[in-house]
Amino acid sequence: MKNKQVKAFWSPLAAGIGLGLGLMFMFLIAGHGFGASDFFVRLSAFLSNALMPEWTEDNNFFFTFSGGYNPLNMWISWEIVGMALGALIGSFMSGRFRFKIERGPNIGVFARVALALGGGILTGFGAKLAHGCTSGLGLSGGATLAVGAYVFLIAFFIAGIVVSLITRRIWQ
Amino acid sequence: MNFPLEYSSGVMIIIGGFFFGYFLEASGLGSPRKLNAQFTFKDWSVFKVMFVAIVVAAVGLYLFNLLGWLEFDKLHVPTTFFWAMAIGGALLGTGLSVGGYCPGTSIVALFTGRIDALLFMMGMLIGVFLFAILFDTILPLYTAAKGPESQTLAQLLDVQTWVILAGLIVIAALGFFLGAKIESKHNSVIQAQDLDSRD
């Protein structure tokens, strides 16, 4: 069933210009660009600390986040609130909001959910290893012309293209 | 003018984040099917949106710096850790192929109703936890081949910044040209209407 109320996506050029101006705005007011993965790093450390305070305190990576630390008291948490509002308001106003489990036509719900979890594990690990993610390192670092951002982006696209040769069945 | 300002919380950061979420949603990059169609070259939206955004912000910041409105040296420019960033980038490319998202787009996906994004987020929390468990083992890789502090492409290649900006504009234009050719040949751009299911 096609819903006539659904508005088309913006053209990539128009959306890219909007995103670029938004990114510039963030640099001007905060001195850094957008981010995303650091929120999940901090949330993971927070949950670890809540469940296993002693282990977290002894962990050489997590201990830097523990000890009376409030995950909300970070710029990135405020940014995530804005992101959520932007996505929610944008999708409601355009009729594009849909509760669903989005998947390719050749794959079941259970497989999709399991792969989402597995892909998330690789991504969480990889984003911490890379010192940032597609937003914080690729997009924002890319706008400052940082060398590391382009190392990241080239590896990201090559791996994505190569792995998609095997995994394209998931989406097509 | 005296940019950058030093906001780290409050309504200004929420507004910045709003633009991020709004334009990702508007371009369709909250959809894992649309994101993955980039890697099979059927839909070039990821490359186009990302590259245009990078060029617009980079040129804008360059001009503000030139006009004396911005102290570019005060901006956060990440330092290169070659192997960590290359391997981490490859893991994110793999994660997107398998799981459908990257960290930022998973947030947009969840707040456009995609429940699968919640599983992806739980996976990320587990992935970070695994990183913490393995931290002592990974540390040498995490910090290997460190580049000069906050090195930019202009510094690496020893050219003026505008040369790099011009190069990025050429690459973006080539991407648009090539992408348009392939997309129109296969008529394979994923439209909002194509994703309109309640499943």
mmCIF file of C-alpha atoms in Angstrom:
data_model
loop_
_atom_site.group_PDB
_atom_site.id
_atom_site.type_symbol
_atom_site.label_atom_id
_atom_site.label_comp_id
_atom_site.label_asym_id
_atom_site.label_seq_id
_atom_site.Cartn_x
_atom_site.Cartn_y
_atom_site.Cartn_z
ATOM 1 C CA MET A 1 0.000 0.000 0.000
ATOM 2 C CA LYS A 2 1.540 3.285 -1.070
ATOM 3 C CA ASN A 3 0.716 6.150 1.188
ATOM 4 C CA LYS A 4 0.244 9.342 -0.802
ATOM 5 C CA GLN A 5 1.007 11.436 2.273
ATOM 6 C CA VAL A 6 4.683 10.417 2.269
ATOM 7 C CA LYS A 7 6.902 13.257 1.076
ATOM 8 C CA ALA A 8 9.957 12.508 -1.042
ATOM 9 C CA PHE A 9 13.437 12.764 0.461
ATOM 10 C CA TRP A 10 15.357 15.969 -0.096
ATOM 11 C CA SER A 11 17.846 15.858 -2.947
ATOM 12 C CA PRO A 12 21.316 14.831 -1.727
ATOM 13 C CA LEU A 13 22.659 18.246 -2.773
ATOM 14 C CA ALA A 14 20.085 20.222 -0.764
ATOM 15 C CA ALA A 15 20.314 17.949 2.280
ATOM 16 C CA GLY A 16 24.119 17.978 2.059
ATOM 17 C CA ILE A 17 24.196 21.791 2.028
ATOM 18 C CA GLY A 18 21.868 21.883 5.043
ATOM 19 C CA LEU A 19 23.965 19.303 6.875
ATOM 20 C CA GLY A 20 27.167 21.197 6.033
ATOM 21 C CA LEU A 21 25.763 24.499 7.337
ATOM 22 C CA GLY A 22 24.585 22.710 10.497
ATOM 23 C CA LEU A 23 28.060 21.213 10.916
ATOM 24 C CA MET A 24 29.644 24.640 10.488
ATOM 25 C CA PHE A 25 27.198 26.062 13.059
ATOM 26 C CA MET A 26 28.318 23.400 15.559
ATOM 27 C CA PHE A 27 32.002 24.199 14.953
ATOM 28 C CA LEU A 28 31.370 27.926 15.440
ATOM 29 C CA ILE A 29 29.452 27.597 18.712
ATOM 30 C CA ALA A 30 31.343 24.683 20.274
ATOM 31 C CA GLY A 31 34.777 24.406 18.600
ATOM 32 C CA HIS A 32 34.063 20.866 17.426
ATOM 33 C CA GLY A 33 31.700 19.219 14.947
ATOM 34 C CA PHE A 34 29.036 16.541 15.333
ATOM 35 C CA GLY A 35 29.552 13.243 17.141
ATOM 36 C CA ALA A 36 27.697 10.060 17.995
ATOM 37 C CA SER A 37 29.803 7.084 19.101
ATOM 38 C CA ASP A 38 31.203 8.804 22.191
ATOM 39 C CA PHE A 39 27.674 8.829 23.616
ATOM 40 C CA PHE A 40 27.588 5.034 23.430
ATOM 41 C CA VAL A 41 31.112 4.768 24.859
ATOM 42 C CA ARG A 42 30.041 6.821 27.864
ATOM 43 C CA LEU A 43 26.744 4.990 28.241
ATOM 44 C CA SER A 44 28.583 1.645 28.143
ATOM 45 C CA ALA A 45 31.010 2.854 30.824
ATOM 46 C CA PHE A 46 28.104 4.178 32.905
ATOM 47 C CA LEU A 47 26.208 0.872 32.732
ATOM 48 C CA SER A 48 29.362 -1.099 33.490
ATOM 49 C CA ASN A 49 29.959 1.114 36.501
ATOM 50 C CA ALA A 50 26.380 0.674 37.693
ATOM 51 C CA LEU A 51 26.500 -3.124 37.363
ATOM 52 C CA MET A 52 30.123 -3.844 38.302
ATOM 53 C CA PRO A 53 31.637 -0.794 40.019
ATOM 54 C CA GLU A 54 34.789 -2.572 41.217
ATOM 55 C CA TRP A 55 35.607 -4.187 37.879
ATOM 56 C CA THR A 56 34.962 -0.879 36.088
ATOM 57 C CA GLU A 57 37.219 0.986 38.506
ATOM 58 C CA ASP A 58 40.009 -1.517 37.814
ATOM 59 C CA ASN A 59 39.596 -1.499 34.042
ATOM 60 C CA ASN A 60 42.314 0.531 32.372
ATOM 61 C CA PHE A 61 39.910 1.982 29.815
ATOM 62 C CA PHE A 62 36.673 2.442 31.765
ATOM 63 C CA PHE A 63 38.194 3.801 34.972
ATOM 64 C CA THR A 64 38.603 7.220 33.318
ATOM 65 C CA PHE A 65 34.802 7.515 33.176
ATOM 66 C CA SER A 66 33.933 6.277 36.656
ATOM 67 C CA GLY A 67 33.677 7.969 40.017
ATOM 68 C CA GLY A 68 30.712 10.308 40.455
ATOM 69 C CA TYR A 69 30.498 10.733 36.749
ATOM 70 C CA ASN A 70 27.248 11.793 35.152
ATOM 71 C CA PRO A 71 26.837 10.751 31.519
ATOM 72 C CA LEU A 72 24.286 13.493 30.921
ATOM 73 C CA ASN A 73 26.755 16.187 31.828
ATOM 74 C CA MET A 74 28.438 16.072 28.407
ATOM 75 C CA TRP A 75 27.917 18.103 25.261
ATOM 76 C CA ILE A 76 27.243 14.950 23.283
ATOM 77 C CA SER A 77 24.196 14.062 25.376
ATOM 78 C CA TRP A 78 22.646 17.443 24.583
ATOM 79 C CA GLU A 79 23.468 16.928 20.919
ATOM 80 C CA ILE A 80 21.798 13.492 20.904
ATOM 81 C CA VAL A 81 18.623 15.087 22.330
ATOM 82 C CA GLY A 82 18.689 17.554 19.424
ATOM 83 C CA MET A 83 19.311 14.756 16.911
ATOM 84 C CA ALA A 84 16.380 12.769 18.255
ATOM 85 C CA LEU A 85 14.118 15.827 18.040
ATOM 86 C CA GLY A 86 15.319 16.635 14.520
ATOM 87 C CA ALA A 87 14.698 13.098 13.271
ATOM 88 C CA LEU A 88 11.346 12.832 15.058
ATOM 89 C CA ILE A 89 9.968 16.206 13.934
ATOM 90 C CA GLY A 90 11.359 15.830 10.411
ATOM 91 C CA SER A 91 9.882 12.368 9.903
ATOM 92 C CA PHE A 92 6.492 13.263 11.401
ATOM 93 C CA MET A 93 6.130 16.441 9.335
ATOM 94 C CA SER A 94 7.011 14.571 6.121
ATOM 95 C CA GLY A 95 4.828 11.539 6.871
ATOM 96 C CA ARG A 96 7.926 9.327 6.875
ATOM 97 C CA PHE A 97 7.723 8.151 10.498
ATOM 98 C CA ARG A 98 6.969 4.414 10.604
ATOM 99 C CA PHE A 99 7.280 1.864 13.373
ATOM 100 C CA LYS A 100 8.975 -1.055 11.678
ATOM 101 C CA ILE A 101 11.904 -3.438 11.562
ATOM 102 C CA GLU A 102 13.507 -2.365 8.312
ATOM 103 C CA ARG A 103 14.995 -5.272 6.358
ATOM 104 C CA GLY A 104 15.649 -6.508 2.857
ATOM 105 C CA PRO A 105 12.992 -8.612 1.092
ATOM 106 C CA ASN A 106 15.003 -11.856 1.382
ATOM 107 C CA ILE A 107 15.539 -11.918 5.114
ATOM 108 C CA GLY A 108 13.348 -12.651 8.136
ATOM 109 C CA VAL A 109 12.737 -10.519 11.200
ATOM 110 C CA PHE A 110 14.791 -12.709 13.507
ATOM 111 C CA ALA A 111 17.802 -12.732 11.170
ATOM 112 C CA ARG A 112 17.561 -8.957 10.751
ATOM 113 C CA VAL A 113 17.476 -8.386 14.492
ATOM 114 C CA ALA A 114 20.425 -10.744 15.083
ATOM 115 C CA LEU A 115 22.470 -9.079 12.339
ATOM 116 C CA ALA A 116 21.654 -5.618 13.713
ATOM 117 C CA LEU A 117 23.021 -6.732 17.081
ATOM 118 C CA GLY A 118 26.125 -8.286 15.499
ATOM 119 C CA GLY A 119 26.793 -5.281 13.287
ATOM 120 C CA GLY A 120 26.368 -3.067 16.330
ATOM 121 C CA ILE A 121 29.026 -5.028 18.230
ATOM 122 C CA LEU A 122 31.534 -4.577 15.373
ATOM 123 C CA THR A 123 30.612 -0.896 15.163
ATOM 124 C CA GLY A 124 30.899 -0.187 18.888
ATOM 125 C CA PHE A 125 34.292 -1.869 19.035
ATOM 126 C CA GLY A 126 35.462 -0.289 15.766
ATOM 127 C CA ALA A 127 34.361 3.244 16.639
ATOM 128 C CA LYS A 128 36.266 3.164 19.921
ATOM 129 C CA LEU A 129 39.328 1.692 18.207
ATOM 130 C CA ALA A 130 39.195 4.367 15.471
ATOM 131 C CA HIS A 131 39.035 7.187 18.064
ATOM 132 C CA GLY A 132 35.703 8.197 16.500
ATOM 133 C CA CYS A 133 32.946 7.227 14.075
ATOM 134 C CA THR A 134 31.508 8.290 10.740
ATOM 135 C CA SER A 135 30.110 11.450 12.349
ATOM 136 C CA GLY A 136 32.803 12.543 14.776
ATOM 137 C CA LEU A 137 35.864 11.464 12.815
ATOM 138 C CA GLY A 138 34.745 11.044 9.180
ATOM 139 C CA LEU A 139 32.321 13.951 8.736
ATOM 140 C CA SER A 140 33.548 16.438 11.356
ATOM 141 C CA GLY A 141 37.246 15.604 11.023
ATOM 142 C CA GLY A 142 36.795 15.631 7.264
ATOM 143 C CA ALA A 143 35.539 19.219 7.418
ATOM 144 C CA THR A 144 38.721 20.274 9.233
ATOM 145 C CA LEU A 145 40.725 18.389 6.547
ATOM 146 C CA ALA A 146 42.281 16.135 9.220
ATOM 147 C CA VAL A 147 44.415 13.365 7.664
ATOM 148 C CA GLY A 148 42.988 10.760 10.056
ATOM 149 C CA ALA A 149 39.440 11.464 8.866
ATOM 150 C CA TYR A 150 40.352 10.494 5.315
ATOM 151 C CA VAL A 151 42.252 7.378 6.451
ATOM 152 C CA PHE A 152 39.055 6.400 8.262
ATOM 153 C CA LEU A 153 36.689 7.236 5.374
ATOM 154 C CA ILE A 154 38.739 5.388 2.743
ATOM 155 C CA ALA A 155 38.917 2.259 4.951
ATOM 156 C CA PHE A 156 35.195 2.593 5.759
ATOM 157 C CA PHE A 157 34.123 2.712 2.105
ATOM 158 C CA ILE A 158 36.532 -0.007 0.894
ATOM 159 C CA ALA A 159 35.492 -2.426 3.655
ATOM 160 C CA GLY A 160 31.820 -1.626 3.138
ATOM 161 C CA ILE A 161 32.040 -2.249 -0.602
ATOM 162 C CA VAL A 162 34.023 -5.488 -0.199
ATOM 163 C CA VAL A 163 31.863 -6.921 2.593
ATOM 164 C CA SER A 164 28.710 -5.952 0.674
ATOM 165 C CA LEU A 165 29.772 -8.351 -2.082
ATOM 166 C CA ILE A 166 29.051 -11.102 0.433
ATOM 167 C CA THR A 167 26.234 -9.510 2.440
ATOM 168 C CA ARG A 168 24.172 -7.872 -0.306
ATOM 169 C CA ARG A 169 21.560 -10.630 0.131
ATOM 170 C CA ILE A 170 20.724 -9.039 3.488
ATOM 171 C CA TRP A 171 19.470 -5.899 1.774
ATOM 172 C CA GLN A 172 18.333 -6.885 -1.712
ATOM 173 C CA MET B 1 33.274 38.233 15.661
ATOM 174 C CA ASN B 2 35.220 35.834 17.791
ATOM 175 C CA PHE B 3 34.475 32.221 16.911
ATOM 176 C CA PRO B 4 34.532 29.534 18.116
ATOM 177 C CA LEU B 5 32.287 30.098 21.118
ATOM 178 C CA GLU B 6 32.555 27.657 23.985
ATOM 179 C CA TYR B 7 29.118 26.145 24.395
ATOM 180 C CA SER B 8 29.199 22.652 25.869
ATOM 181 C CA SER B 9 25.573 22.225 26.929
ATOM 182 C CA GLY B 10 22.128 23.714 26.662
ATOM 183 C CA VAL B 11 19.862 24.864 23.912
ATOM 184 C CA MET B 12 22.603 25.875 21.441
ATOM 185 C CA ILE B 13 24.013 22.327 21.363
ATOM 186 C CA ILE B 14 20.481 20.942 21.050
ATOM 187 C CA ILE B 15 19.932 23.201 18.016
ATOM 188 C CA GLY B 16 23.190 21.952 16.465
ATOM 189 C CA GLY B 17 22.115 18.359 17.045
ATOM 190 C CA PHE B 18 18.673 19.156 15.640
ATOM 191 C CA PHE B 19 20.211 20.155 12.296
ATOM 192 C CA PHE B 20 22.220 16.901 12.294
ATOM 193 C CA GLY B 21 19.190 14.697 12.911
ATOM 194 C CA TYR B 22 16.869 16.697 10.678
ATOM 195 C CA PHE B 23 19.044 16.685 7.561
ATOM 196 C CA LEU B 24 20.071 13.030 7.943
ATOM 197 C CA GLU B 25 16.374 12.143 8.110
ATOM 198 C CA ALA B 26 15.491 14.452 5.225
ATOM 199 C CA SER B 27 18.091 12.827 2.964
ATOM 200 C CA GLY B 28 16.869 9.320 3.820
ATOM 201 C CA LEU B 29 20.048 8.272 5.615
ATOM 202 C CA GLY B 30 18.059 6.891 8.542
ATOM 203 C CA SER B 31 17.195 3.938 6.308
ATOM 204 C CA PRO B 32 19.560 0.935 6.445
ATOM 205 C CA ARG B 33 18.444 -0.105 2.960
ATOM 206 C CA LYS B 34 19.342 3.294 1.527
ATOM 207 C CA LEU B 35 22.652 3.380 3.427
ATOM 208 C CA ASN B 36 23.618 -0.061 2.144
ATOM 209 C CA ALA B 37 22.652 0.731 -1.443
ATOM 210 C CA GLN B 38 25.717 3.009 -1.486
ATOM 211 C CA PHE B 39 28.064 0.060 -1.007
ATOM 212 C CA THR B 40 26.532 -1.707 -4.030
ATOM 213 C CA PHE B 41 26.652 1.609 -5.979
ATOM 214 C CA LYS B 42 22.893 1.612 -6.564
ATOM 215 C CA ASP B 43 22.174 4.760 -4.576
ATOM 216 C CA TRP B 44 24.902 7.356 -4.088
ATOM 217 C CA SER B 45 23.123 9.395 -1.411
ATOM 218 C CA VAL B 46 25.631 8.575 1.361
ATOM 219 C CA PHE B 47 28.602 9.770 -0.662
ATOM 220 C CA LYS B 48 26.779 12.822 -2.036
ATOM 221 C CA VAL B 49 25.293 14.056 1.239
ATOM 222 C CA MET B 50 28.474 13.434 3.206
ATOM 223 C CA PHE B 51 30.815 14.964 0.663
ATOM 224 C CA VAL B 52 28.661 18.044 0.068
ATOM 225 C CA ALA B 53 28.417 18.565 3.846
ATOM 226 C CA ILE B 54 32.190 18.214 4.255
ATOM 227 C CA VAL B 55 32.874 20.661 1.399
ATOM 228 C CA VAL B 56 30.294 23.230 2.600
ATOM 229 C CA ALA B 57 31.564 23.168 6.190
ATOM 230 C CA ALA B 58 35.248 23.101 5.170
ATOM 231 C CA VAL B 59 34.865 26.051 2.759
ATOM 232 C CA GLY B 60 32.728 27.951 5.271
ATOM 233 C CA LEU B 61 35.269 27.513 8.064
ATOM 234 C CA TYR B 62 38.089 28.426 5.665
ATOM 235 C CA LEU B 63 36.335 31.682 4.684
ATOM 236 C CA PHE B 64 35.489 32.597 8.292
ATOM 237 C CA ASN B 65 39.164 32.039 9.162
ATOM 238 C CA LEU B 66 40.277 34.145 6.191
ATOM 239 C CA LEU B 67 37.969 37.001 7.212
ATOM 240 C CA GLY B 68 39.321 36.881 10.754
ATOM 241 C CA TRP B 69 35.997 35.824 12.294
ATOM 242 C CA LEU B 70 37.278 32.422 13.415
ATOM 243 C CA GLU B 71 40.444 31.193 15.087
ATOM 244 C CA PHE B 72 40.836 27.924 13.199
ATOM 245 C CA ASP B 73 43.595 26.784 15.593
ATOM 246 C CA LYS B 74 41.002 26.574 18.371
ATOM 247 C CA LEU B 75 38.912 23.989 16.507
ATOM 248 C CA HIS B 76 39.222 20.320 17.347
ATOM 249 C CA VAL B 77 41.233 18.636 14.590
ATOM 250 C CA PRO B 78 41.729 14.913 15.298
ATOM 251 C CA THR B 79 45.251 13.511 15.338
ATOM 252 C CA THR B 80 45.928 10.535 13.064
ATOM 253 C CA PHE B 81 46.396 7.068 14.529
ATOM 254 C CA PHE B 82 46.879 5.304 11.223
ATOM 255 C CA TRP B 83 46.269 1.635 12.009
ATOM 256 C CA ALA B 84 43.566 2.205 14.611
ATOM 257 C CA MET B 85 41.658 4.509 12.256
ATOM 258 C CA ALA B 86 42.118 2.263 9.208
ATOM 259 C CA ILE B 87 41.060 -0.923 11.028
ATOM 260 C CA GLY B 88 38.332 0.862 12.994
ATOM 261 C CA GLY B 89 37.024 2.421 9.764
ATOM 262 C CA ALA B 90 36.961 -1.019 8.137
ATOM 263 C CA LEU B 91 35.034 -2.398 11.139
ATOM 264 C CA LEU B 92 32.442 0.389 10.771
ATOM 265 C CA GLY B 93 32.116 -0.313 7.052
ATOM 266 C CA THR B 94 31.581 -3.993 7.914
ATOM 267 C CA GLY B 95 29.184 -3.094 10.725
ATOM 268 C CA LEU B 96 27.106 -1.016 8.320
ATOM 269 C CA SER B 97 27.011 -3.817 5.743
ATOM 270 C CA VAL B 98 25.931 -6.369 8.336
ATOM 271 C CA GLY B 99 23.958 -4.332 10.852
ATOM 272 C CA GLY B 100 22.611 -1.551 8.671
ATOM 273 C CA TYR B 101 23.810 1.572 10.475
ATOM 274 C CA CYS B 102 26.655 3.643 11.812
ATOM 275 C CA PRO B 103 26.342 5.248 15.275
ATOM 276 C CA GLY B 104 24.809 8.561 14.129
ATOM 277 C CA THR B 105 22.376 7.085 11.633
ATOM 278 C CA SER B 106 21.180 4.517 14.205
ATOM 279 C CA ILE B 107 19.942 7.409 16.370
ATOM 280 C CA VAL B 108 18.075 8.933 13.424
ATOM 281 C CA ALA B 109 16.692 5.476 12.573
ATOM 282 C CA LEU B 110 15.343 4.858 16.067
ATOM 283 C CA PHE B 111 13.597 8.226 16.161
ATOM 284 C CA THR B 112 11.982 7.607 12.776
ATOM 285 C CA GLY B 113 10.418 4.418 14.179
ATOM 286 C CA ARG B 114 12.963 1.756 13.189
ATOM 287 C CA ILE B 115 13.049 -0.712 16.066
ATOM 288 C CA ASP B 116 16.014 -2.630 14.608
ATOM 289 C CA ALA B 117 18.166 0.423 15.455
ATOM 290 C CA LEU B 118 17.629 -0.342 19.139
ATOM 291 C CA LEU B 119 19.306 -3.745 18.685
ATOM 292 C CA PHE B 120 22.164 -2.066 16.823
ATOM 293 C CA MET B 121 22.603 0.338 19.760
ATOM 294 C CA MET B 122 22.647 -2.543 22.259
ATOM 295 C CA GLY B 123 25.305 -4.142 20.067
ATOM 296 C CA MET B 124 27.390 -0.959 20.207
ATOM 297 C CA LEU B 125 27.238 -0.941 24.023
ATOM 298 C CA ILE B 126 28.478 -4.553 23.996
ATOM 299 C CA GLY B 127 31.184 -3.678 21.439
ATOM 300 C CA VAL B 128 32.520 -0.859 23.621
ATOM 301 C CA PHE B 129 32.428 -3.203 26.607
ATOM 302 C CA LEU B 130 34.511 -5.764 24.652
ATOM 303 C CA PHE B 131 36.949 -2.975 23.817
ATOM 304 C CA ALA B 132 37.290 -2.246 27.542
ATOM 305 C CA ILE B 133 37.848 -5.926 28.346
ATOM 306 C CA LEU B 134 40.535 -6.223 25.667
ATOM 307 C CA PHE B 135 42.000 -2.761 26.239
ATOM 308 C CA ASP B 136 45.412 -3.843 27.557
ATOM 309 C CA THR B 137 45.887 -6.165 24.564
ATOM 310 C CA ILE B 138 44.709 -3.578 22.032
ATOM 311 C CA LEU B 139 46.566 -0.587 23.454
ATOM 312 C CA PRO B 140 49.642 -0.945 21.172
ATOM 313 C CA LEU B 141 47.368 -1.012 18.104
ATOM 314 C CA TYR B 142 45.186 1.802 19.478
ATOM 315 C CA THR B 143 48.135 4.197 19.566
ATOM 316 C CA ALA B 144 50.329 2.814 16.740
ATOM 317 C CA ALA B 145 51.627 4.999 13.883
ATOM 318 C CA LYS B 146 50.562 8.260 15.515
ATOM 319 C CA GLY B 147 50.796 11.222 13.169
ATOM 320 C CA PRO B 148 51.779 14.805 14.010
ATOM 321 C CA GLU B 149 49.331 16.566 16.346
ATOM 322 C CA SER B 150 46.130 17.621 14.502
ATOM 323 C CA GLN B 151 47.717 17.186 11.086
ATOM 324 C CA THR B 152 45.651 18.309 8.088
ATOM 325 C CA LEU B 153 45.881 17.219 4.456
ATOM 326 C CA ALA B 154 47.328 20.651 3.580
ATOM 327 C CA GLN B 155 50.160 20.102 6.089
ATOM 328 C CA LEU B 156 50.734 16.495 4.986
ATOM 329 C CA LEU B 157 50.966 17.397 1.287
ATOM 330 C CA ASP B 158 52.627 20.771 2.006
ATOM 331 C CA VAL B 159 50.167 22.775 -0.101
ATOM 332 C CA GLN B 160 47.818 25.714 0.569
ATOM 333 C CA THR B 161 44.461 24.847 2.128
ATOM 334 C CA TRP B 162 42.520 26.118 -0.904
ATOM 335 C CA VAL B 163 44.256 23.502 -3.082
ATOM 336 C CA ILE B 164 42.836 20.736 -0.870
ATOM 337 C CA LEU B 165 39.402 22.378 -0.911
ATOM 338 C CA ALA B 166 39.520 22.573 -4.709
ATOM 339 C CA GLY B 167 40.538 18.903 -4.812
ATOM 340 C CA LEU B 168 37.595 17.923 -2.599
ATOM 341 C CA ILE B 169 35.197 19.877 -4.826
ATOM 342 C CA VAL B 170 36.542 18.021 -7.876
ATOM 343 C CA ILE B 171 36.110 14.637 -6.134
ATOM 344 C CA ALA B 172 32.565 15.581 -5.068
ATOM 345 C CA ALA B 173 31.701 16.640 -8.620
ATOM 346 C CA LEU B 174 33.122 13.394 -10.021
ATOM 347 C CA GLY B 175 31.058 11.436 -7.485
ATOM 348 C CA PHE B 176 27.886 13.287 -8.511
ATOM 349 C CA PHE B 177 28.620 12.692 -12.205
ATOM 350 C CA LEU B 178 29.478 8.997 -11.828
ATOM 351 C CA GLY B 179 26.673 8.402 -9.327
ATOM 352 C CA ALA B 180 24.058 10.020 -11.563
ATOM 353 C CA LYS B 181 25.149 7.835 -14.493
ATOM 354 C CA ILE B 182 24.915 4.574 -12.562
ATOM 355 C CA GLU B 183 21.715 5.553 -10.724
ATOM 356 C CA SER B 184 19.874 6.482 -13.922
ATOM 357 C CA LYS B 185 21.096 3.349 -15.714
ATOM 358 C CA HIS B 186 19.611 1.080 -13.043
ATOM 359 C CA ASN B 187 16.875 3.466 -11.866
ATOM 360 C CA SER B 188 17.915 2.292 -8.412
ATOM 361 C CA VAL B 189 17.666 5.301 -6.065
ATOM 362 C CA ILE B 190 15.607 4.315 -3.025
ATOM 363 C CA GLN B 191 12.690 6.741 -2.615
ATOM 364 C CA ALA B 192 10.751 7.531 0.541
ATOM 365 C CA GLN B 193 7.703 5.810 -0.987
ATOM 366 C CA ASP B 194 9.699 2.580 -1.456
ATOM 367 C CA LEU B 195 10.247 2.425 2.310
ATOM 368 C CA ASP B 196 6.637 3.083 3.208
ATOM 369 C CA SER B 197 5.757 -0.224 4.833
ATOM 370 C CA ARG B 198 4.476 -0.871 8.325
ATOM 371 C CA ASP B 199 6.086 -4.245 8.778
#
